[in-house]
mmCIF file of C-alpha atoms and ligand atoms in Angstrom:
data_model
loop_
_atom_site.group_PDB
_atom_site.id
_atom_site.type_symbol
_atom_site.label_atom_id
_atom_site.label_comp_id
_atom_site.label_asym_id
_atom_site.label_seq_id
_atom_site.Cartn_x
_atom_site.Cartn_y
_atom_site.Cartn_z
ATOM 1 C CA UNK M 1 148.552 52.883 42.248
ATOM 2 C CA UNK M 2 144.692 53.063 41.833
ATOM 3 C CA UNK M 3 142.866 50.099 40.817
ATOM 4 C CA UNK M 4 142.091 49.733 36.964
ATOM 5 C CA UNK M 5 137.933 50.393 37.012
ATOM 6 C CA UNK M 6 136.533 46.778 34.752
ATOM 7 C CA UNK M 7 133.893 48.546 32.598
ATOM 8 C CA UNK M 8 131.219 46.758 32.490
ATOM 9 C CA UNK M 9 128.780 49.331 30.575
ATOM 10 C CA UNK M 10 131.716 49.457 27.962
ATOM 11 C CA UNK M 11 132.010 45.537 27.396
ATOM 12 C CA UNK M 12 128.131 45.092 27.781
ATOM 13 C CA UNK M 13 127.840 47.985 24.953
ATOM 14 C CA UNK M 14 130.238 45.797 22.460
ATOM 15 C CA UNK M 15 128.357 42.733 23.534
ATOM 16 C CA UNK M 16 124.983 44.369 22.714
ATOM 17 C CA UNK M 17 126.312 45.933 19.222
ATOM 18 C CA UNK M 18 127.603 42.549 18.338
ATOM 19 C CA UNK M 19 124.194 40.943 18.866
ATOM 20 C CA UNK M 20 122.194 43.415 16.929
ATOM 21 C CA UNK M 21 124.879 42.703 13.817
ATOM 22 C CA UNK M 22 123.705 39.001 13.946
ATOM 23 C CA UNK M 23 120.213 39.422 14.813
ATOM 24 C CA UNK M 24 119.749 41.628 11.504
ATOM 25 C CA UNK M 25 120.854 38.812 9.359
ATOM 26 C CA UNK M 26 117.883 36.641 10.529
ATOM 27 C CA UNK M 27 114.614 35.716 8.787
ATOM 28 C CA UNK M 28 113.028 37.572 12.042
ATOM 29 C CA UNK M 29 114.115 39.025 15.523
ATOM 30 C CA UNK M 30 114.418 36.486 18.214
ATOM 31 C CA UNK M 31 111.723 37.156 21.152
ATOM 32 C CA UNK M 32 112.011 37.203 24.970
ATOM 33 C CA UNK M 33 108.829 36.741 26.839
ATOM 34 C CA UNK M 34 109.062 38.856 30.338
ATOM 35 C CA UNK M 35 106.913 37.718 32.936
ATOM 36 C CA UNK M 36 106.845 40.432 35.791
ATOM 37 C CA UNK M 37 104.149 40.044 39.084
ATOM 38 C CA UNK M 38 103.171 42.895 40.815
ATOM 39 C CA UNK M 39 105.236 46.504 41.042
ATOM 40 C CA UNK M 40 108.601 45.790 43.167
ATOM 41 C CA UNK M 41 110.670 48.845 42.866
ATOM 42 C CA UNK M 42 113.820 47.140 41.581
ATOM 43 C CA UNK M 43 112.418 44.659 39.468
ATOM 44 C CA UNK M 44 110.365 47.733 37.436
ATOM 45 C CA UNK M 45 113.821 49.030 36.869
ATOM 46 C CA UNK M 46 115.734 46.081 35.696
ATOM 47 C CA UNK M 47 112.615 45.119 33.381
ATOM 48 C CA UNK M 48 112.697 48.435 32.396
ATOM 49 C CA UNK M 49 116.941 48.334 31.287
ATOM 50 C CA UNK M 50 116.206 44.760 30.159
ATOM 51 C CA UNK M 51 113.388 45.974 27.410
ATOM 52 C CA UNK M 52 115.752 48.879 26.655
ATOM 53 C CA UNK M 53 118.895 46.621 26.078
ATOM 54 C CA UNK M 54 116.802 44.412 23.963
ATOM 55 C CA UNK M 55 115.962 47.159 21.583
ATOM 56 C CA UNK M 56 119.619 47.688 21.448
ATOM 57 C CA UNK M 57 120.780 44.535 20.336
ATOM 58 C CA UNK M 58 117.875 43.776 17.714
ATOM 59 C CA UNK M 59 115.838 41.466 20.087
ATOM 60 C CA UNK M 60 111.693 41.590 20.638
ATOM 61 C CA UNK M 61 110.323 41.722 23.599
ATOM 62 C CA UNK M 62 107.040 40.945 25.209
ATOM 63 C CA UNK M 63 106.295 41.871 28.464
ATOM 64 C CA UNK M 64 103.624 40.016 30.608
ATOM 65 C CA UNK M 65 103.341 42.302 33.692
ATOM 66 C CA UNK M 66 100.185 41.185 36.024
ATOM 67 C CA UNK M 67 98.447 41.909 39.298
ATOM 68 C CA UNK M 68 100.421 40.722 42.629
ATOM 69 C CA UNK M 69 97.336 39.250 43.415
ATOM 70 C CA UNK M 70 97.709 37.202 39.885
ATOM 71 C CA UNK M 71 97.113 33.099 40.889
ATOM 72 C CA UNK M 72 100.141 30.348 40.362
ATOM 73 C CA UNK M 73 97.527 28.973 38.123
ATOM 74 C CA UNK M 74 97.014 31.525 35.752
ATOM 75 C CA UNK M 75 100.657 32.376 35.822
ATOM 76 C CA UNK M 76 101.523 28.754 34.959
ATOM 77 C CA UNK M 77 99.392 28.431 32.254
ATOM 78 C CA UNK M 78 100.930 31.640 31.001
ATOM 79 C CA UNK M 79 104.424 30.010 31.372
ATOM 80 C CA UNK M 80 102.779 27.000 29.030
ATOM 81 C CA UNK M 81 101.412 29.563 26.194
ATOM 82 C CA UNK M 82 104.993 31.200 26.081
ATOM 83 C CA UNK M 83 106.852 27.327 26.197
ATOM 84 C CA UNK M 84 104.216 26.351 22.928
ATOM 85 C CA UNK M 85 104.587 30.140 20.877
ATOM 86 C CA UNK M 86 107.207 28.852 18.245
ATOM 87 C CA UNK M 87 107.789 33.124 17.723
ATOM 88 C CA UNK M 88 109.064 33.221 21.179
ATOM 89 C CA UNK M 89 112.866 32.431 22.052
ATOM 90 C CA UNK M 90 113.263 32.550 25.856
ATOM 91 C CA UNK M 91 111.222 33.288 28.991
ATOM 92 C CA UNK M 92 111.912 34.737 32.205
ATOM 93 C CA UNK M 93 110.432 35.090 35.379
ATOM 94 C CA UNK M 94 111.762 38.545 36.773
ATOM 95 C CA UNK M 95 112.248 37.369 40.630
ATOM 96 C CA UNK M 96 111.470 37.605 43.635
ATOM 97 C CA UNK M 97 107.796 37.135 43.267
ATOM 98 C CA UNK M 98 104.986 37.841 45.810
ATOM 99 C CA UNK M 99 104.911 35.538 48.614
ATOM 100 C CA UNK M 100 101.980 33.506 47.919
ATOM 101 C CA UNK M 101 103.435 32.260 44.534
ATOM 102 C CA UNK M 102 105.497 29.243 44.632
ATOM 103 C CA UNK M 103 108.688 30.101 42.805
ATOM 104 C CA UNK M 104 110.362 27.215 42.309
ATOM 105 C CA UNK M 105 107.108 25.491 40.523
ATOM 106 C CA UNK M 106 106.706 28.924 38.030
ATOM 107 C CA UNK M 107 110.415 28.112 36.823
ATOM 108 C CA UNK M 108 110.483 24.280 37.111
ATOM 109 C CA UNK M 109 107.615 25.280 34.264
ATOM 110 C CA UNK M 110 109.524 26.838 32.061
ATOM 111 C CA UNK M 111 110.917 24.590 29.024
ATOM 112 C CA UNK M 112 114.649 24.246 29.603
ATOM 113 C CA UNK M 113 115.217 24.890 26.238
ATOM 114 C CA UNK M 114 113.519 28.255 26.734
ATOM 115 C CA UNK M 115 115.038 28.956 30.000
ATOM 116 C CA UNK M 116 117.400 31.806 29.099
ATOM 117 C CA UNK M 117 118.185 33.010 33.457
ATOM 118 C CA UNK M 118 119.729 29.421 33.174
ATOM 119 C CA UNK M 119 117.299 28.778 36.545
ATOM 120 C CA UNK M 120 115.860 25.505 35.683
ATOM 121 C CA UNK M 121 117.130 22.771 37.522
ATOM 122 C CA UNK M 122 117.923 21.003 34.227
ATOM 123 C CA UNK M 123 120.157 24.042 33.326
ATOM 124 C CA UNK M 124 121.409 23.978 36.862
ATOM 125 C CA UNK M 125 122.095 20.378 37.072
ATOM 126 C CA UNK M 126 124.419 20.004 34.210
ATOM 127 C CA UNK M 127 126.081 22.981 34.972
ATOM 128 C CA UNK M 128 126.952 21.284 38.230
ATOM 129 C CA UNK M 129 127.607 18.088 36.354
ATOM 130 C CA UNK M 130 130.792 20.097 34.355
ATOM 131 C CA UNK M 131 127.893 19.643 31.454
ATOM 132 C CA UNK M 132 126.966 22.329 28.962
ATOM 133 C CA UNK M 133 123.887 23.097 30.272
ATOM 134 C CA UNK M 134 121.364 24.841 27.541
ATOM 135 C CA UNK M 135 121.825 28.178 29.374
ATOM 136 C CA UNK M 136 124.163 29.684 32.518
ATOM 137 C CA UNK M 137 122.751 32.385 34.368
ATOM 138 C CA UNK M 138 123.256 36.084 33.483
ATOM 139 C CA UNK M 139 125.109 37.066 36.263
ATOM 140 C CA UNK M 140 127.750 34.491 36.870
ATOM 141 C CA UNK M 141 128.361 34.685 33.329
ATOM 142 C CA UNK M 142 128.686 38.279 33.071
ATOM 143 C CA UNK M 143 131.329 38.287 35.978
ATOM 144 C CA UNK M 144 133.132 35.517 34.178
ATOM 145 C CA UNK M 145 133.329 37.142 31.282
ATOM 146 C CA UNK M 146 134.691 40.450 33.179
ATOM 147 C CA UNK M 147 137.413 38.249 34.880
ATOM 148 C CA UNK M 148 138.570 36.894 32.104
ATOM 149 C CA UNK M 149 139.362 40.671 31.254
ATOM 150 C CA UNK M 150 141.895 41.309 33.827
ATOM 151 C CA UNK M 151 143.033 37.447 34.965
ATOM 152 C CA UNK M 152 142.907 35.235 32.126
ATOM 153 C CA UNK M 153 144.179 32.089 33.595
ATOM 154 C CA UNK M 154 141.844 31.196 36.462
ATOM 155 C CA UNK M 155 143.495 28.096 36.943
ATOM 156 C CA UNK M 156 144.716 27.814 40.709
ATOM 157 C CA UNK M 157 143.066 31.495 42.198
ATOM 158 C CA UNK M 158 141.641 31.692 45.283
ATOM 159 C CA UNK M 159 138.380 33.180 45.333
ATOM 160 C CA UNK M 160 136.126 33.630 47.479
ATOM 161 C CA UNK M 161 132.239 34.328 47.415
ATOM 162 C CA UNK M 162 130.440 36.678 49.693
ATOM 163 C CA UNK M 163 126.520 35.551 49.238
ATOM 164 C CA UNK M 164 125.618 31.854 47.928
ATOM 165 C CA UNK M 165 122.123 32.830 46.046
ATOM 166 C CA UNK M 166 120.380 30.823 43.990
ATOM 167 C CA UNK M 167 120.805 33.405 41.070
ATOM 168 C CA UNK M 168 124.621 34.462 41.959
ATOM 169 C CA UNK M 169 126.613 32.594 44.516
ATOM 170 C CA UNK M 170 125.641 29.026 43.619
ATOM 171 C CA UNK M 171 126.209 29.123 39.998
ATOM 172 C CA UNK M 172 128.966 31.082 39.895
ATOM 173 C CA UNK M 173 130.825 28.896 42.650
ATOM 174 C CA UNK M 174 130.561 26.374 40.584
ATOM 175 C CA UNK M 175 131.905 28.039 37.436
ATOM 176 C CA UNK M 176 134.781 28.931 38.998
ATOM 177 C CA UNK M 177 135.299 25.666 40.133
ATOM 178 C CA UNK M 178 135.210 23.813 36.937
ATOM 179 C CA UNK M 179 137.982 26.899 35.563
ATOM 180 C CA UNK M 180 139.863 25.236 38.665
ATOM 181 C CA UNK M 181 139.718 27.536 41.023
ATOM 182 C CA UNK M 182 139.811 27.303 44.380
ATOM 183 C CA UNK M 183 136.361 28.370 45.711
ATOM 184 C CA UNK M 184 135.246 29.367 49.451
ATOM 185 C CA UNK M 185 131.641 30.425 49.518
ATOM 186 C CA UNK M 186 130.585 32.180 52.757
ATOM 187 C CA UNK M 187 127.217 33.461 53.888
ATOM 188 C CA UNK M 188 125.247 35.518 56.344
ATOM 189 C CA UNK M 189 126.315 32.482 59.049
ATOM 190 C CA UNK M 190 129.960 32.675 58.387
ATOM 191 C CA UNK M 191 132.339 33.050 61.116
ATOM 192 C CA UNK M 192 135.381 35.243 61.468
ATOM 193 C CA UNK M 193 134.625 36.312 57.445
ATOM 194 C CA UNK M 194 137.398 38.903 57.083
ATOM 195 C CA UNK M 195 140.048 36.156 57.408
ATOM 196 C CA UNK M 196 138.552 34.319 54.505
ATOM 197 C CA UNK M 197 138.393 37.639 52.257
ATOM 198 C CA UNK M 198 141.611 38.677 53.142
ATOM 199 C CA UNK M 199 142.947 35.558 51.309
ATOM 200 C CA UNK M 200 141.488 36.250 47.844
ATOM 201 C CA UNK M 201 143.051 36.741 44.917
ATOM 202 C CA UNK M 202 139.330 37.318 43.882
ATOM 203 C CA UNK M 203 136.732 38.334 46.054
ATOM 204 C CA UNK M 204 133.304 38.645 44.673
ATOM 205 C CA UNK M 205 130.904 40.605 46.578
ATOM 206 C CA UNK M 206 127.107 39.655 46.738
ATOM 207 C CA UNK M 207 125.390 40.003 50.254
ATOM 208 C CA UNK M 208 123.503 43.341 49.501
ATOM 209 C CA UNK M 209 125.252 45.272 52.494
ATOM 210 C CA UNK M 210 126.082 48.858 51.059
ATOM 211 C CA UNK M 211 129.825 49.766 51.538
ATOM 212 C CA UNK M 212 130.325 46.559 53.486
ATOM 213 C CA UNK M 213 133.808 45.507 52.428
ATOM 214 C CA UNK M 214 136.656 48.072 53.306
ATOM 215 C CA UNK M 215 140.768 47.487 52.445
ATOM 216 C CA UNK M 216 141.155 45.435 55.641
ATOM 217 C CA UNK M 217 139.000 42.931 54.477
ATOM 218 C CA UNK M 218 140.943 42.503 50.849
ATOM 219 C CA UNK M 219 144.288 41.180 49.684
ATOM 220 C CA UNK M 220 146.934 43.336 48.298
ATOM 221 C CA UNK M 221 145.989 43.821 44.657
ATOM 222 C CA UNK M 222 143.064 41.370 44.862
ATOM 223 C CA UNK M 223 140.572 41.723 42.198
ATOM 224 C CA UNK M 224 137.407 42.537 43.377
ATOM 225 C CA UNK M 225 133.640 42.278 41.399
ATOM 226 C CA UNK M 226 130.652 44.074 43.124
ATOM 227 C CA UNK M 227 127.475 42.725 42.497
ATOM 228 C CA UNK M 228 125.171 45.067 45.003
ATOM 229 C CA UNK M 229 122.924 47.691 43.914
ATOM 230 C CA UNK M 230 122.085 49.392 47.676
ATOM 231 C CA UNK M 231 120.976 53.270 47.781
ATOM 232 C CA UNK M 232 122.427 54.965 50.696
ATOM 233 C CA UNK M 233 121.635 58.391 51.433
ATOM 234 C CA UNK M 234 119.731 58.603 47.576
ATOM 235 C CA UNK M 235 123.405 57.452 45.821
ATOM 236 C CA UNK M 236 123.792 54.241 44.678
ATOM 237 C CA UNK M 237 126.685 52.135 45.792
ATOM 238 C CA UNK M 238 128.540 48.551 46.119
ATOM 239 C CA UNK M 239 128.767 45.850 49.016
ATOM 240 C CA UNK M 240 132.223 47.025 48.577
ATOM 241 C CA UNK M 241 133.239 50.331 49.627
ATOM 242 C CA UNK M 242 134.867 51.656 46.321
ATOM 243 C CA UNK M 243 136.926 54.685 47.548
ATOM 244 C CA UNK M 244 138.419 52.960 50.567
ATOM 245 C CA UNK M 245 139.814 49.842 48.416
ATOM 246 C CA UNK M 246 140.480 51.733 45.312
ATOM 247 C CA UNK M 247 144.137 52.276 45.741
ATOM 248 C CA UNK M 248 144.915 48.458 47.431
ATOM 249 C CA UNK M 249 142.842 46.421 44.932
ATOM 250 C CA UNK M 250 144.305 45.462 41.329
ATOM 251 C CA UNK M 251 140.934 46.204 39.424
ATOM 252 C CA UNK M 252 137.639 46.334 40.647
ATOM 253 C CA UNK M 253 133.890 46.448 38.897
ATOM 254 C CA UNK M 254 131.712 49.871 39.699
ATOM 255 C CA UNK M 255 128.508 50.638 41.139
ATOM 256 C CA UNK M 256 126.567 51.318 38.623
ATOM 257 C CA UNK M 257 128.532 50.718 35.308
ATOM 258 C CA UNK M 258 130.083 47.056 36.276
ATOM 259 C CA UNK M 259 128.138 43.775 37.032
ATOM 260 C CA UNK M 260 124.491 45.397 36.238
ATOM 261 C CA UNK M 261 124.541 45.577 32.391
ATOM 262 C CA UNK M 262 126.469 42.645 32.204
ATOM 263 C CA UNK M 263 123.565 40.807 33.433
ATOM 264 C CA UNK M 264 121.759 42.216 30.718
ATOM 265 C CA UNK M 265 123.734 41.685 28.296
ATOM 266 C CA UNK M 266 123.968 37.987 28.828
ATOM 267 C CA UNK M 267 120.487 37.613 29.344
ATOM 268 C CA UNK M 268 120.296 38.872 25.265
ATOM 269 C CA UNK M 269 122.974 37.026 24.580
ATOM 270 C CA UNK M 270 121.190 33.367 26.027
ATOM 271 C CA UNK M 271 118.228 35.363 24.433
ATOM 272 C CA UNK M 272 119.911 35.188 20.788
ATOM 273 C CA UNK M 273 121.338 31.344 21.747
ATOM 274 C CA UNK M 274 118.063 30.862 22.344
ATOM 275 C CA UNK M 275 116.796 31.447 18.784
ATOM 276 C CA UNK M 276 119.623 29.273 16.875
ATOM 277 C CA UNK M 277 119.024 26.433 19.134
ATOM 278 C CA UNK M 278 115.429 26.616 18.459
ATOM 279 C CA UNK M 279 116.378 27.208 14.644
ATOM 280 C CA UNK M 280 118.801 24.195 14.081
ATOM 281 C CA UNK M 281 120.991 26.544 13.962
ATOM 282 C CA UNK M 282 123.938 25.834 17.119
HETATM 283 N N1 GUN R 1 116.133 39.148 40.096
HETATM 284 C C1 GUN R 1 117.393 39.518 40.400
HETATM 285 N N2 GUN R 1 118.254 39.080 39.444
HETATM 286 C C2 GUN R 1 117.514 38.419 38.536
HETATM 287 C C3 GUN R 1 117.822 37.742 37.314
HETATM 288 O O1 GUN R 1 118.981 37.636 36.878
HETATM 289 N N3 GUN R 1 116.770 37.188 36.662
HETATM 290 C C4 GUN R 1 115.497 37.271 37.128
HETATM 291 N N4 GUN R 1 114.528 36.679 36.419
HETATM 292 N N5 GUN R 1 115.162 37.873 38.248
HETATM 293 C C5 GUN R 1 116.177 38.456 38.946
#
């Protein structure tokens, strides 16, 4: 039996089509301010599929790129002219930024309510809290919304976390902890990590090690979401080495067509969220 492929292109297509039918009913599009610093190879792509997704699914938006040598005081007082402009929905900060900017003061900036990456520590906090936080980040959300597709009782799974970002990890650990699972987050430090993996009924894979994860590392008919994005010799691939797990795992997300435009999608879909909160209208 080979693995059933989770298609996350597909389901972030319907998602996209499905905003663009709402969006068309309003007085006017809802706007996403995009605040890029400096010309990082990856981040010029994912701006790039974010504008183009946007377009998609009926949704302005305004991109703010600037120098890398651009000042935290210049970009903060940008982050205060997007929070007052009543025309725009959400803002993000695409990350990481140049070294010299403090990060963590650029999105403690942003106005929760405006916060569609879910970042702010406001967002965060209730989140952790079991709270309905204003937003949830992207990522986490996509890959909940994939799971659902293939397990939808959580209740009780094992699952464990390969990466504990900020962006992915984190937030998603705690997710799946208040859909009662049974979480085990492990890092760069971890010790003896293929006995942890080979316990999941859901491993999640976000360390940014291409091909890193082979069938001794997984449960029989585990379920298994790959958030890497690595090149390796010009193809892109996984943390998870798809053809060597392909015929052990139950289902598994591909590199690229899985977590990637999922992101996106829920970015536009916090986006949209964005504009009926601000409109009375949630
Ligand atoms: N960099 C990598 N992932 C993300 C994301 O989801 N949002 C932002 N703003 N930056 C990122």
């Amino acid at each position: 039996m080979t693995a059933e492929i989770i298609d996350g292109k597909k389901i972030a297509n319907e998602i996209l089509a499905d905003i663009k039918e709402q969006t068309a009913s309003l007085q006017n599009a809802p706007k996403l301010a995009i605040v890029l610093v400096g010309n990082d190879d990856a981040s010029l792509i994912y701006v790039r599929n974010k504008q183009k997704a946007a377009a998609q699914a009926g949704i302005l938006t305004e991109l703010h790129h600037l120098e890398d040598t651009t000042s935290q005081k210049t970009i903060l007082e940008l982050i205060d002219k997007c929070n007052q402009d009543d025309l725009v929905n959400g803002i993000i900060v695409q990350l990481p930024l140049p070294k010299h900017l403090n990060t963590n003061e650029i999105i403690n900036r942003i106005s929760p309510q405006k916060d569609v990456d879910g970042f702010h520590p406001y967002n965060t906090g209730l989140l952790q809290n079991n709270e309905e936080p204003y937003f949830i980040a992207a990522t986490p959300l996509g890959i909940m919304t994939m799971l659902k597709t293939v397990t939808p009782s959580l209740s009780g799974k094992n699952v464990v976390l390969i990466g504990a970002s900020l962006i992915v990890g984190r937030p998603l650990a705690t997710l799946l902890l208040n859909q009662e699972c049974t979480v085990t987050v492990t890092h760069i430090h971890t010790q003896n990590i293929k006995e942890l993996t080979a316990n999941a009924d859901i491993l999640v894979a976000a360390c940014g090690v291409a091909n890193m994860v082979k069938k001794d590392w997984i449960k029989d008919k585990a379920v298994l979401i790959d958030v890497g994005i690595n090149r390796e010799n010009g193809k892109l691939c996984g943390d998870i080495d798809f053809e060597d797990v392909k015929e052990k795992a139950l289902a598994i997300t591909p590199v690229p067509g899985g977590v990637g435009p999922m992101t996106v999608a829920m970015l536009l879909q916090n986006t949209y969220r964005a504009y009926l909160l601000q409109h009375g209208m949630l």
